[in-house]
XYZ file of C-alpha atoms in Angstrom:
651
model
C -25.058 37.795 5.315
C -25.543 33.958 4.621
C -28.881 33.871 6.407
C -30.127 36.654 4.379
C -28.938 34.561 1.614
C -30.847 31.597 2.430
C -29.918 29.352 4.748
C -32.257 26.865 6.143
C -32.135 26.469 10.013
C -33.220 24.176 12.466
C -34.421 24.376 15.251
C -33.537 20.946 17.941
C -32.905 20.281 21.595
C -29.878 21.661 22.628
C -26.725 18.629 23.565
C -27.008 18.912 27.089
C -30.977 18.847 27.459
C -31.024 15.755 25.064
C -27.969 13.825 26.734
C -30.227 14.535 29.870
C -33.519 13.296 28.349
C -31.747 9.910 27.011
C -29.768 9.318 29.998
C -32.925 9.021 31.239
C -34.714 6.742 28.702
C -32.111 4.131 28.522
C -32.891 3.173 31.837
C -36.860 3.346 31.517
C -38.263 -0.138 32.472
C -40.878 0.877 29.408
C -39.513 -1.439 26.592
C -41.082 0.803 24.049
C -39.280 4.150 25.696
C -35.795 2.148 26.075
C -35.980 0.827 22.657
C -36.617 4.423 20.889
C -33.833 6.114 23.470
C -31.551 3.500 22.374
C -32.175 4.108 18.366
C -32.159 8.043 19.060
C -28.921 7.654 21.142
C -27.547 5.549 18.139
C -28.160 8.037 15.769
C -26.511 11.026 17.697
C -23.799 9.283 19.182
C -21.612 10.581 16.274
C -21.749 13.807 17.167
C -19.030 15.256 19.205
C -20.618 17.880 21.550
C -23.690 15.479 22.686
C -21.144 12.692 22.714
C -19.276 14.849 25.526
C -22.518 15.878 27.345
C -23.760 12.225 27.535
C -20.586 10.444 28.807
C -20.415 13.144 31.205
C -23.522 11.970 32.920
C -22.047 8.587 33.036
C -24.243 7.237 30.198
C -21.717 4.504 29.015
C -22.362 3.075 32.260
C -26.456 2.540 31.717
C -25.537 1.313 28.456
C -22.618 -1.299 29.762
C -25.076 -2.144 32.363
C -27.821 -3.159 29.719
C -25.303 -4.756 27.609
C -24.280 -7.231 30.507
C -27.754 -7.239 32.000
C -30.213 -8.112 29.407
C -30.649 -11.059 27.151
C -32.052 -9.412 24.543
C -30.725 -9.814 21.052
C -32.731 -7.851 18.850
C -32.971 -4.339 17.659
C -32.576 -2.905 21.559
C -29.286 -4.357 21.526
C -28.237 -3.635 18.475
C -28.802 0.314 19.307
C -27.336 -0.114 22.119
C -24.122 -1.709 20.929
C -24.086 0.787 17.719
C -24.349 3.791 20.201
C -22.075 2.610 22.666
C -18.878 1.841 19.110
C -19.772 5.633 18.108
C -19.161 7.247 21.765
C -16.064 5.646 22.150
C -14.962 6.913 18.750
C -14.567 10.263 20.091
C -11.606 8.936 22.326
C -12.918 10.842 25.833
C -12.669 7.938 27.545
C -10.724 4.794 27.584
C -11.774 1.060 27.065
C -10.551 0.441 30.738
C -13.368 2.145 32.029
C -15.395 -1.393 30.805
C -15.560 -4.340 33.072
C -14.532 -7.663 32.247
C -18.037 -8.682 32.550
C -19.212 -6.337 29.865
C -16.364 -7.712 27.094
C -17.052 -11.465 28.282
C -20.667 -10.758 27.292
C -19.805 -8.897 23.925
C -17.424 -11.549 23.078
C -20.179 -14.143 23.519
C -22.061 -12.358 20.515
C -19.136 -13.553 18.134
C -18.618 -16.778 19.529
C -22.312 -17.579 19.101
C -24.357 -18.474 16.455
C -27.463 -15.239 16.167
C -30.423 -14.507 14.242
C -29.240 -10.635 13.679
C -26.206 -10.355 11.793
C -25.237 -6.856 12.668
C -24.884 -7.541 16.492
C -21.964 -9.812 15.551
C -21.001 -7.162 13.402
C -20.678 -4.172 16.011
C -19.592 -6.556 18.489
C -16.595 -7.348 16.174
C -16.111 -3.882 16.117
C -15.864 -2.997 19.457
C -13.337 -6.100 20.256
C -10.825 -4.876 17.937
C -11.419 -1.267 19.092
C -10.525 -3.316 22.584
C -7.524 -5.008 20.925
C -6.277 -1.604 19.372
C -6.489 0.057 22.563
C -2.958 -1.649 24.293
C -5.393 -2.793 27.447
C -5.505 -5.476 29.487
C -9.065 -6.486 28.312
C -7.147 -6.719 24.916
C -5.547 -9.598 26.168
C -8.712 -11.057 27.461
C -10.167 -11.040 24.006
C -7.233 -12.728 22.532
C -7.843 -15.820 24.880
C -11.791 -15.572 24.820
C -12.194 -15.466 20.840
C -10.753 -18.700 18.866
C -9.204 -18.140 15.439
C -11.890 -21.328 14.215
C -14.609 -19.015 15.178
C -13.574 -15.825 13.496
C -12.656 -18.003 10.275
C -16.363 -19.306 10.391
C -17.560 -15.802 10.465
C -15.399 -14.892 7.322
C -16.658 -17.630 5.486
C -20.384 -15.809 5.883
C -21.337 -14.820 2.247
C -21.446 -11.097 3.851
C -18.952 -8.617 3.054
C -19.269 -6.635 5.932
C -18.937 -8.942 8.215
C -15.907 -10.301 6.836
C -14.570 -6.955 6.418
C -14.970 -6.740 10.208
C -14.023 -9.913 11.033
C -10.337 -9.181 9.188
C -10.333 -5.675 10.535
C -10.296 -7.988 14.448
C -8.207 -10.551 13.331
C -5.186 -7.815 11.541
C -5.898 -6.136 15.215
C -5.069 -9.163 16.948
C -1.888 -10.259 14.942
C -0.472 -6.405 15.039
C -0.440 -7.307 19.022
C 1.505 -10.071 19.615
C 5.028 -10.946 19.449
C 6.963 -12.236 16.541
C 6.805 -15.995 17.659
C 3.658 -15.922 18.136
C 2.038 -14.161 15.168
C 4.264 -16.810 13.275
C 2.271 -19.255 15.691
C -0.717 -17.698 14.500
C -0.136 -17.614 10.821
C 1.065 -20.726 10.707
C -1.899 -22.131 11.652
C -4.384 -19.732 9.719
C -2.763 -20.899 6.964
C -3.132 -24.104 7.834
C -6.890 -23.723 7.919
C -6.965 -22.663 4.453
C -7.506 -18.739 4.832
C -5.338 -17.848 2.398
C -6.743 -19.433 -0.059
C -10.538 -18.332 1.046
C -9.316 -15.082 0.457
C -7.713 -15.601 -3.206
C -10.488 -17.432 -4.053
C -14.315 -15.803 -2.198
C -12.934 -12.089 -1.272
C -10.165 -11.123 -3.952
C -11.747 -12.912 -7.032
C -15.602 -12.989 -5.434
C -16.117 -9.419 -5.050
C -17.134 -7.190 -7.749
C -14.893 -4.610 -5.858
C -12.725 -4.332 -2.887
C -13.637 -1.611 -0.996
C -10.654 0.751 0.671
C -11.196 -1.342 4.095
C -10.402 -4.715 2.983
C -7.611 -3.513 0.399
C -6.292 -2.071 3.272
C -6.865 -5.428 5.827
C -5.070 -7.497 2.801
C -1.975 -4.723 2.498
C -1.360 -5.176 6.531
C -1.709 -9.208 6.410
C 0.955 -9.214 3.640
C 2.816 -6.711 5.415
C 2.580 -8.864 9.047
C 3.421 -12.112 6.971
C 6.770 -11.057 5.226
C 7.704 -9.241 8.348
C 8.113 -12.674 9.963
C 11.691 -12.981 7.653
C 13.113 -10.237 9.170
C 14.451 -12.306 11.694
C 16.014 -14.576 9.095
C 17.008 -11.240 7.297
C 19.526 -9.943 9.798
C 20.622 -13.001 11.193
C 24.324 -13.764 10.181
C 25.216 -17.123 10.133
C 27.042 -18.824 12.824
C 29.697 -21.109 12.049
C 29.215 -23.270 15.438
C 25.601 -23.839 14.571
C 25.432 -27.388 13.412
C 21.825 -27.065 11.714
C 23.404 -24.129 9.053
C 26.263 -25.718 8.770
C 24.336 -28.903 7.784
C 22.195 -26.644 5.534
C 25.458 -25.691 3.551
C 26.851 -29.301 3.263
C 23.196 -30.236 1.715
C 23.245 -27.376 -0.723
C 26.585 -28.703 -1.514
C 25.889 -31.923 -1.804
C 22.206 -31.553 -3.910
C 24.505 -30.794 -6.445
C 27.627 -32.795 -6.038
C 26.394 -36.016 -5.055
C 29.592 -38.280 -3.329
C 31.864 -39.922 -5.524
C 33.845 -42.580 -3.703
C 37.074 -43.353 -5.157
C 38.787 -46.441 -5.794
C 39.716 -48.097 -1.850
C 36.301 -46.481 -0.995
C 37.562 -43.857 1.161
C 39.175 -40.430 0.941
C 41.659 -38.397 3.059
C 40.658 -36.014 5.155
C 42.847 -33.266 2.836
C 41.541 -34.626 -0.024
C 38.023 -34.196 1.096
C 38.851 -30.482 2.215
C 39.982 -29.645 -1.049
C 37.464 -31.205 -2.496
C 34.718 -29.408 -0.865
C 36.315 -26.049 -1.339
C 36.370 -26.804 -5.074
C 32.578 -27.652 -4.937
C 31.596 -24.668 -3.111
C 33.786 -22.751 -5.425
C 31.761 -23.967 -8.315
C 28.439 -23.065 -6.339
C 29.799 -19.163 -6.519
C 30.861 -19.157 -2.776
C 33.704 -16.224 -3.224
C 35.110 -17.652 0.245
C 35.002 -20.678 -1.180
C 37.840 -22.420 2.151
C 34.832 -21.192 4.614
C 31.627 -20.436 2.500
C 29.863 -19.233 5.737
C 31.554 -15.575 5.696
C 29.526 -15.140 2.421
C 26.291 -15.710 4.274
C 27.341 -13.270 7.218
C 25.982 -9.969 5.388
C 22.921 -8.930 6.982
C 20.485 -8.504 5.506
C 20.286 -10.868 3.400
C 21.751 -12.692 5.977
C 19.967 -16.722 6.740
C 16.979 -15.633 4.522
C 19.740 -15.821 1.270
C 20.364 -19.823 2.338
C 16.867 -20.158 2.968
C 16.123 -19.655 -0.333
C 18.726 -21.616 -1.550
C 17.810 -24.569 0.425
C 13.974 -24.078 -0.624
C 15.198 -23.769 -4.090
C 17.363 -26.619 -4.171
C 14.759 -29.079 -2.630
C 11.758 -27.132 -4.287
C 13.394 -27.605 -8.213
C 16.244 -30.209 -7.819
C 16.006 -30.144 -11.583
C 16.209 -26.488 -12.320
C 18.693 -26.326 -9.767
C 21.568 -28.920 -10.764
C 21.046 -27.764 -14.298
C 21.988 -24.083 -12.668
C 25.012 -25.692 -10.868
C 25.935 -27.952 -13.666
C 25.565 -25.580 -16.870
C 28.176 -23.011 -15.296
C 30.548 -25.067 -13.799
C 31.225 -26.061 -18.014
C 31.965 -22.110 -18.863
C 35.034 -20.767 -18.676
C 35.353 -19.598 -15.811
C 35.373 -15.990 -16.735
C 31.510 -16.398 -17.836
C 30.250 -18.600 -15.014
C 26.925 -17.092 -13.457
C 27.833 -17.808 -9.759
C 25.141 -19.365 -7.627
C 25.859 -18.744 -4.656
C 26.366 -14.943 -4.585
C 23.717 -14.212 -6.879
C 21.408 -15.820 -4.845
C 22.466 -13.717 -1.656
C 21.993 -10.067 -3.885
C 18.946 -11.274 -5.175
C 17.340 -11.671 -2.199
C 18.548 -8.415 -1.088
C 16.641 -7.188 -3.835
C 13.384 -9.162 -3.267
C 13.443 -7.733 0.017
C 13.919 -4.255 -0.979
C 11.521 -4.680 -3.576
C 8.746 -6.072 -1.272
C 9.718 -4.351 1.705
C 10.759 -7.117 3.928
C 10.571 -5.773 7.532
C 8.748 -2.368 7.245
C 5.891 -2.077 9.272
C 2.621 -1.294 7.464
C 1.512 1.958 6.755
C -2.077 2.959 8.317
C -3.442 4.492 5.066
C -1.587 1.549 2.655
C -3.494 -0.463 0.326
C -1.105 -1.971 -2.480
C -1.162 -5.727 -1.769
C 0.251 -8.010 -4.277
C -2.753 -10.564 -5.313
C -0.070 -13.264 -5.907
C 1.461 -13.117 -2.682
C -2.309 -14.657 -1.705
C -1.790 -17.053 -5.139
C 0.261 -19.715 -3.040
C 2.279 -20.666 -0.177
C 5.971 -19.882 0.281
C 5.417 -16.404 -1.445
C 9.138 -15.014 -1.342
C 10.452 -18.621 -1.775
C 7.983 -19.206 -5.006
C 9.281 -15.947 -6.566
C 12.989 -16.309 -6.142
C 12.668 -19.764 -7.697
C 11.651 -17.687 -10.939
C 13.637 -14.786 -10.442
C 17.027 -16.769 -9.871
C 16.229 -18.703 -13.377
C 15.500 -15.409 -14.934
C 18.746 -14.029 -13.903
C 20.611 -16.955 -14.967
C 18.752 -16.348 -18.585
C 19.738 -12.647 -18.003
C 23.395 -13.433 -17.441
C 23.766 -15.892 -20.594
C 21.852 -12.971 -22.666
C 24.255 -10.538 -21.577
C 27.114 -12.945 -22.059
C 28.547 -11.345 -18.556
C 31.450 -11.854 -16.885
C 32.486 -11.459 -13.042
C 32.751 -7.816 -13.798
C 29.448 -7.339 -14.984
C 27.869 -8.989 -12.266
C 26.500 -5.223 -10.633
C 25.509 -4.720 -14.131
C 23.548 -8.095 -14.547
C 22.209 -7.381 -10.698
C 20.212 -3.865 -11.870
C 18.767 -5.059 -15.093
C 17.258 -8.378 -13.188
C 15.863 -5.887 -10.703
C 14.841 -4.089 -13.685
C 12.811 -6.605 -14.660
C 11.257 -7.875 -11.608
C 10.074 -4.205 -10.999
C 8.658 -3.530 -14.467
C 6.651 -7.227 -14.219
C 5.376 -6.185 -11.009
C 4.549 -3.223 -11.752
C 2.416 -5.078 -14.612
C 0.585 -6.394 -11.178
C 0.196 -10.119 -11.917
C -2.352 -11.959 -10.564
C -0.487 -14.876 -10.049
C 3.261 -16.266 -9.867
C 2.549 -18.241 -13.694
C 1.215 -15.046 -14.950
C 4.440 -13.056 -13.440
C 6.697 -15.939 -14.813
C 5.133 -15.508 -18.382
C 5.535 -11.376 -18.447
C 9.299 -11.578 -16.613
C 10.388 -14.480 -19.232
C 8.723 -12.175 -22.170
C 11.051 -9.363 -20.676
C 14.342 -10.325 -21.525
C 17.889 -8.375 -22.214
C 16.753 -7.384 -25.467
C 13.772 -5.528 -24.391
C 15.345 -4.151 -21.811
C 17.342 -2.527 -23.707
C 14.839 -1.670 -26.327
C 13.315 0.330 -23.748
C 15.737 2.203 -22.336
C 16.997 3.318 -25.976
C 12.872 4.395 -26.413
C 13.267 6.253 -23.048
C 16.668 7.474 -24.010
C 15.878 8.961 -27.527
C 12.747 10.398 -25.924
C 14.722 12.150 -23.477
C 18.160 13.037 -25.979
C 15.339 14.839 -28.564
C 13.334 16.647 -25.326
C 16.669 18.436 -24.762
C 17.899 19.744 -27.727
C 17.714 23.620 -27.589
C 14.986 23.985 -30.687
C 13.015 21.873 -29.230
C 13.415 23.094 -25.654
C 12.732 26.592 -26.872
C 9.380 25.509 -28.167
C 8.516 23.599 -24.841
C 9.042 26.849 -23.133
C 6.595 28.229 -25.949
C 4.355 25.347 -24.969
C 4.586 24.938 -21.070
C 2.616 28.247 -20.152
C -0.770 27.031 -21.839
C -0.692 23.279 -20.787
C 0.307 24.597 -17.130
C -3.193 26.246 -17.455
C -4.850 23.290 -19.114
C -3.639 21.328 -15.944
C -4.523 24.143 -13.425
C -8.069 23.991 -15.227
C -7.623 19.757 -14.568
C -6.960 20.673 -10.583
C -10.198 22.816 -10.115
C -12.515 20.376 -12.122
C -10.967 17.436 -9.590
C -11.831 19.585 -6.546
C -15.328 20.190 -7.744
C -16.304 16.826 -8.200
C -15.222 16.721 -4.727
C -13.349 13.539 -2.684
C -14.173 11.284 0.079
C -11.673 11.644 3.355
C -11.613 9.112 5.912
C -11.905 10.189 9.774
C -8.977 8.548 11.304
C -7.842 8.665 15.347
C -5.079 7.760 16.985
C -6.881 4.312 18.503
C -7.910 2.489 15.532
C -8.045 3.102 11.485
C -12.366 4.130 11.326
C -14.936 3.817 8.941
C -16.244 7.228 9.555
C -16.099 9.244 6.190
C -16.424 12.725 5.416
C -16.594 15.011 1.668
C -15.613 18.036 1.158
C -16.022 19.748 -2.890
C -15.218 22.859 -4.296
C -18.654 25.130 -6.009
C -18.937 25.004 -9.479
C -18.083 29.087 -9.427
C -14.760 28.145 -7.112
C -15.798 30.449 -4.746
C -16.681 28.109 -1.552
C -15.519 24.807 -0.102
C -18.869 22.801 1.075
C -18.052 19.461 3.640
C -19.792 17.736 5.948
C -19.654 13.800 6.844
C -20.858 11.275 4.399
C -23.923 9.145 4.487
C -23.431 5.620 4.495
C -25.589 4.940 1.066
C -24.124 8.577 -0.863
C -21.214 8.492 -2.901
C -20.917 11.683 -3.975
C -23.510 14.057 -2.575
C -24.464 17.338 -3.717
C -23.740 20.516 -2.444
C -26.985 21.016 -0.642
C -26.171 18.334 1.596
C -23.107 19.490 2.719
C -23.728 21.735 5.733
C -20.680 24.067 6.270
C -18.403 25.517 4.424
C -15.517 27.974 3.839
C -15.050 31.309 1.155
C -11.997 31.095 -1.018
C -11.445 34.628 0.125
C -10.775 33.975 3.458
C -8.129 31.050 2.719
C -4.955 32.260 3.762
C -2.843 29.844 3.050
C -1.876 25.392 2.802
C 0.252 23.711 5.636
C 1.207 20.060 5.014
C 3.129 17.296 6.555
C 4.416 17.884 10.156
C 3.139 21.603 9.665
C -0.191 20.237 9.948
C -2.035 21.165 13.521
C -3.004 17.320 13.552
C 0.252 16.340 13.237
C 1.429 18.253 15.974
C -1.135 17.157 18.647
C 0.450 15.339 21.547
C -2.182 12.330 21.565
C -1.904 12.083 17.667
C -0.364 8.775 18.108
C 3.541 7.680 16.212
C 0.711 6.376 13.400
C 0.786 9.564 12.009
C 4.072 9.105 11.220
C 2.272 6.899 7.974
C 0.075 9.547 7.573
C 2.902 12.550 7.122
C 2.932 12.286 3.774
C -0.786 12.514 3.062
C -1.494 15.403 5.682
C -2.433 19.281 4.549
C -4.232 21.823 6.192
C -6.470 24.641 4.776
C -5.741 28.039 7.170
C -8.575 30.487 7.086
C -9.761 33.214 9.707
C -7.294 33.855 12.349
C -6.575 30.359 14.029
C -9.300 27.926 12.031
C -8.166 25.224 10.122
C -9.764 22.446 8.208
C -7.534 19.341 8.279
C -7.447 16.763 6.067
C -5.426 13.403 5.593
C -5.871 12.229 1.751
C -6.788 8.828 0.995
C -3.761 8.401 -1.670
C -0.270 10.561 -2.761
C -2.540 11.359 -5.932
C -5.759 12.665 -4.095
C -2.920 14.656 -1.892
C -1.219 16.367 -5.448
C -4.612 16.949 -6.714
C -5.843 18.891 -3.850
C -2.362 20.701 -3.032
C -2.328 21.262 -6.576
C -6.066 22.382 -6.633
C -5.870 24.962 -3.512
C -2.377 26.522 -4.466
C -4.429 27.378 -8.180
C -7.083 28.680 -6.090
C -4.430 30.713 -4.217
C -2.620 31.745 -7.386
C 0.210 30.302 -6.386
C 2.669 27.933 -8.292
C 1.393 23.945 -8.181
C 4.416 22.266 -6.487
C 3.878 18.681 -6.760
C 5.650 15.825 -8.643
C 1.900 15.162 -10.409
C 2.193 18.713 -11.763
C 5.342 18.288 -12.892
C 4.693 14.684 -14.220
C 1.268 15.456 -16.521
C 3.090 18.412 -17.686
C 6.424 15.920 -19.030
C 3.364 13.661 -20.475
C 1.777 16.558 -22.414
C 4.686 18.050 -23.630
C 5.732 15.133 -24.802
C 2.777 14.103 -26.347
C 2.567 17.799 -27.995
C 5.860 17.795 -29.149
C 5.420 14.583 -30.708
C 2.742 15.782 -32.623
C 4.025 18.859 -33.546
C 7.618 17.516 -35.120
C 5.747 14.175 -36.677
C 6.571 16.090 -40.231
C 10.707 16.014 -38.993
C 10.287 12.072 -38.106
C 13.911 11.173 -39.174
C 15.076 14.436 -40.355
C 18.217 15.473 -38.057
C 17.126 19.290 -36.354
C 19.859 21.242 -36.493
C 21.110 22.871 -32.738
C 21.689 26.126 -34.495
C 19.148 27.660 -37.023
C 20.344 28.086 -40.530
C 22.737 31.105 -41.228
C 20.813 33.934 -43.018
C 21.735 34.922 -46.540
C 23.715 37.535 -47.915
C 21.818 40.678 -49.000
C 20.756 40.746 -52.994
C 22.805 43.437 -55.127
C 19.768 45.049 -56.109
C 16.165 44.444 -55.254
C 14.566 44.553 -58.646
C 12.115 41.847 -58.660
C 9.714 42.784 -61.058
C 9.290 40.709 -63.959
C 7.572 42.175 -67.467
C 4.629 40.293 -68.224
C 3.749 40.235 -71.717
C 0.821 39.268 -73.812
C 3.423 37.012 -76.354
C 4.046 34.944 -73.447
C 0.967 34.004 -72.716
């Protein structure tokens, strides 16, 4: 039926006869012959069923052979690099099946200095496929390519080449220990990187492309992850570096005052010192370690006290000093707000998670400066002391205080400031007051949603937006959406689109060109009738969730993972780039289905048009009160003669 309909075919060598053929050009001594096999092989290398046919006839041999072999560095080796990153895309075979030889040789093409770009380009590829892979040659590259070199090579005014070379270094850090990857930061840092990238990727680029949002999420991600250690480390007593660490804090803010005979006793210092650490909001104030034995926050809460302390001796003795004049009922202590909020921060930033594969919500301030979680709870421990004084709290309000300060940081953030002045600007601007404000805005919004008039006309209402969004759902899948092709080896480049036709009667997708954003119909080769959809698996229902080799990655991809079921056993899998293309497309398909729209976007656009449509429909009631029960109805009249006797007189 669909060729009679007009489908174009194509007649080509069939996989095995052209794996043969190549196999056998690639090791032609006829430059010329070699050279075109090599660009050919590029070229079909992505697809899966000549991929098979050609590694089967040991062709990654011949082309590790001519990689280690020949000197060349020009277009024959570029093919031959480019064909040899898309066959080993298909996972068939493992990286171990290289020789050292072959990896020394590729790594040479990053450490040095060549006329063609894009052979240091694939050849960064393949070493962090190498790195990804958990082999022993993954090692070797570690030790073979320097950190100076691959910083070099991100300071080339070419953003894919720096996307690559922080796809190889993320690769490299996500394999090491903790003490080393703090090694390893510590002295990219140290080199200036971070600042590179505020500065030449994150402000340079007209846009960040998913890759390197994604490369910047992970680096944040690696970087805080080196406080979890600190995190859920309780304090020891015997060690004589925290306890020094305490005495400083202490001592920062009560400086030694030597009385008259210019000693004390030793009771007289004991009490002393409990009194000071009393004052600094230590609620064990005898032995203020026990305070600092909740984990988390554990060390990291004195960590930030000491950084804070040394980092603003100002700001902090006026902290100290300011509340240990209050009564004592009102005093804002130090010591324990410190330790909750940096509970907080690390809840907020997700201290110790490991990065998702699909993430890409960095925080362009944590690139802004050094010290990131340090920096910020130097602002956020002013702002709470602000908070408290607003509030005019006592010790029982201090949960209270705690959840409108996190209020705040997470409404600021969520304002995404670009840098820790900007977030210190918005945060101060946000103060008790407006807090407040907003939640009564919220609240009133909510209180006049559920009284029953109005509820009774949002149940009037719901039935036609619900189709205005359903309508929303089917336009989204018809301009169609870009998935990425992701294994269980290493997060890809590959891309593939899949739309829905105009009529919503066929899903068209095939893979993406490199230089197509969104390309039409025509270009995309298969497809699948509406009709024969029989239903929409997601999360660990998914087939590719299921698989054995799938990898615990797609664990991060759970969320974004849905299946389309047609035919008997076929399924078209899919793992959406964001939660939003994932509600759109769930949406989209169950409207297709005639089924309900289950997601929280459904069910979030419809609040927001309601709203919106109630608020316009009762702007003529703004501050009249709408009674719960509609008005009683009058009596009947005692007689029903209405009609009134004109006459001409009148008039």
């Amino acid at each position: 039926m669909e060729i009679k309909n007009g489908s174009i075919l194509k007649l080509t060598t069939s996989p095995d006869k052209e794996a043969n053929s190549l196999c056998q050009g690639v090791q032609s001594h006829n430059l010329d012959v070699r050279s075109e096999s090599l660009k050919k092989l590029a070229a079909l290398s992505s697809d899966v069923t000549f991929a098979q046919e050609f590694i089967s006839r040991d062709g990654l041999l011949f082309l590790s052979r001519t990689v280690e072999e020949d000197d060349e560095r020009g277009e024959v080796m570029c093919h031959t690099l480019r064909a040899i990153s898309e066959l080993m895309e298909h996972g068939f075979v493992s990286w171990e099946t290289f020789s050292p030889t072959f990896i020394q040789k590729v790594v040479t093409f990053v450490n040095v200095n060549l006329m063609m770009l894009e052979i240091t380009q694939l050849a960064l590829m393949i070493l962090e496929s190498v790195v990804q892979s958990n082999t022993t040659l993954g090692i070797m590259v570690k030790k073979e390519v320097p950190l100076d070199r691959l910083l070099t090579l991100l300071q080339l005014p070419d953003q894919e080449t720096q996307i690559k070379v922080m796809a190889l270094l993320v690769a490299l850090l996500q394999k090491v220990g903790g003490r080393e990857r703090a090694d390893m930061f510590e002295y990219l840092w140290k080199k200036n990187m971070r600042q590179f990238i505020h500065k030449n990727i994150i402000h340079n680029w007209p846009q960040l492309g998913d890759e390197m949002r994604h490369y910047l999420y992970v680096l944040q991600c690696l970087s805080l992850g080196l406080l979890e250690g600190r995190m859920r480390m309780a304090m020891d007593p015997n060690d004589a570096e925290q306890r020094q660490h305490l005495q400083n804090l202490r001592l920062s803010a009560f400086p030694i005052e030597v009385e008259d005979g210019g000693h004390m006793t030793a009771e007289r210092r004991r009490s002393l010192c409990a009194k000071e650490f009393r004052k600094l909001g230590f609620t064990n104030n005898g032995s203020p370690w026990q305070d600092l034995c909740l984990t988390p926050p554990g060390l990291l809460a004195l960590d930030n006290m000491m950084y804070f302390s040394t980092r603003w001796p100002n700001a902090y003795s006026r902290f100290v000093l300011e509340n240990s004049s209050r009564e004592d009922k009102h005093v804002c202590p130090f010591a324990r707000s410190s330790i909750h909020l940096t509970l907080i921060l690390c809840e907020i930033l997700r201290v110790g998670e490991t990065a998702s594969e699909t993430g890409q919500d960095f925080l362009t301030m944590f690139y802004a400066q050094d010290h990131f979680l340090h920096e910020l709870f130097c602002v956020c421990i002013q702002v709470l002391n602000k908070t408290w004084k607003e509030m005019r709290a006592t010790h029982e309000d201090f949960d209270k205080v705690m959840h409108v300060v996190k209020e705040q940081i997470s409404r600021t953030l969520g304002q995404v400031p670009t840098s820790l002045e900007f977030f210190r600007t918005k945060i101060s601007s946000l103060n008790y007051s407006e807090i407040l404000r907003r939640r009564q805005e919220e609240r009133l919004i909510q209180d006049e949603a559920l009284s029953p008039p109005v509820m009774e006309l949002r149940k009037q209402l719901e039935p036609e937006l619900l189709t205005l969004i359903r309508q929303h759902r089917l336009n989204y899948l018809c301009e169609g959406t870009k998935f990425r092709k992701i294994s269980s080896r290493r997060r890809q480049d590959k891309l593939w689109f899949c739309r829905l036709s105009p009529n919503h009667k066929v899903l068209h997708y095939g893979d993406l060109e490199d230089n197509i954003d969104k390309p039409p119909i025509e270009m995309l080769a298969q497809k699948i009738s509406v009709s024969d959809i029989k239903y929409v698996l997601t999360g660990k229902d998914c087939p590719h969730m299921k698989e054995k080799n799938s990898g615990k990655q797609n664990k991060d991809h759970m969320d974004q993972a849905f299946s389309i079921c047609y035919d008997v056993d076929s399924c078209l899998n899919f793992i959406a780039p964001s939660p939003m293309d994932f509600c759109m497309w769930i949406d989209g398909m169950n409207a297709l289905l005639d089924k309900e729209m289950p997601s929280e976007r459904t069910r979030s656009d419809l609040d927001l048009l309601l709203n919106t449509e109630l608020k316009l429909r009762l702007l003529d009631l703004e501050n009249i009160p709408v009674p719960d029960q509609p008005p009683p109805v009058p009596p009947r009249p005692k007689n029903y003669d209405y009609c009134y006797q004109f006459t001409s007189t009148e008039a």
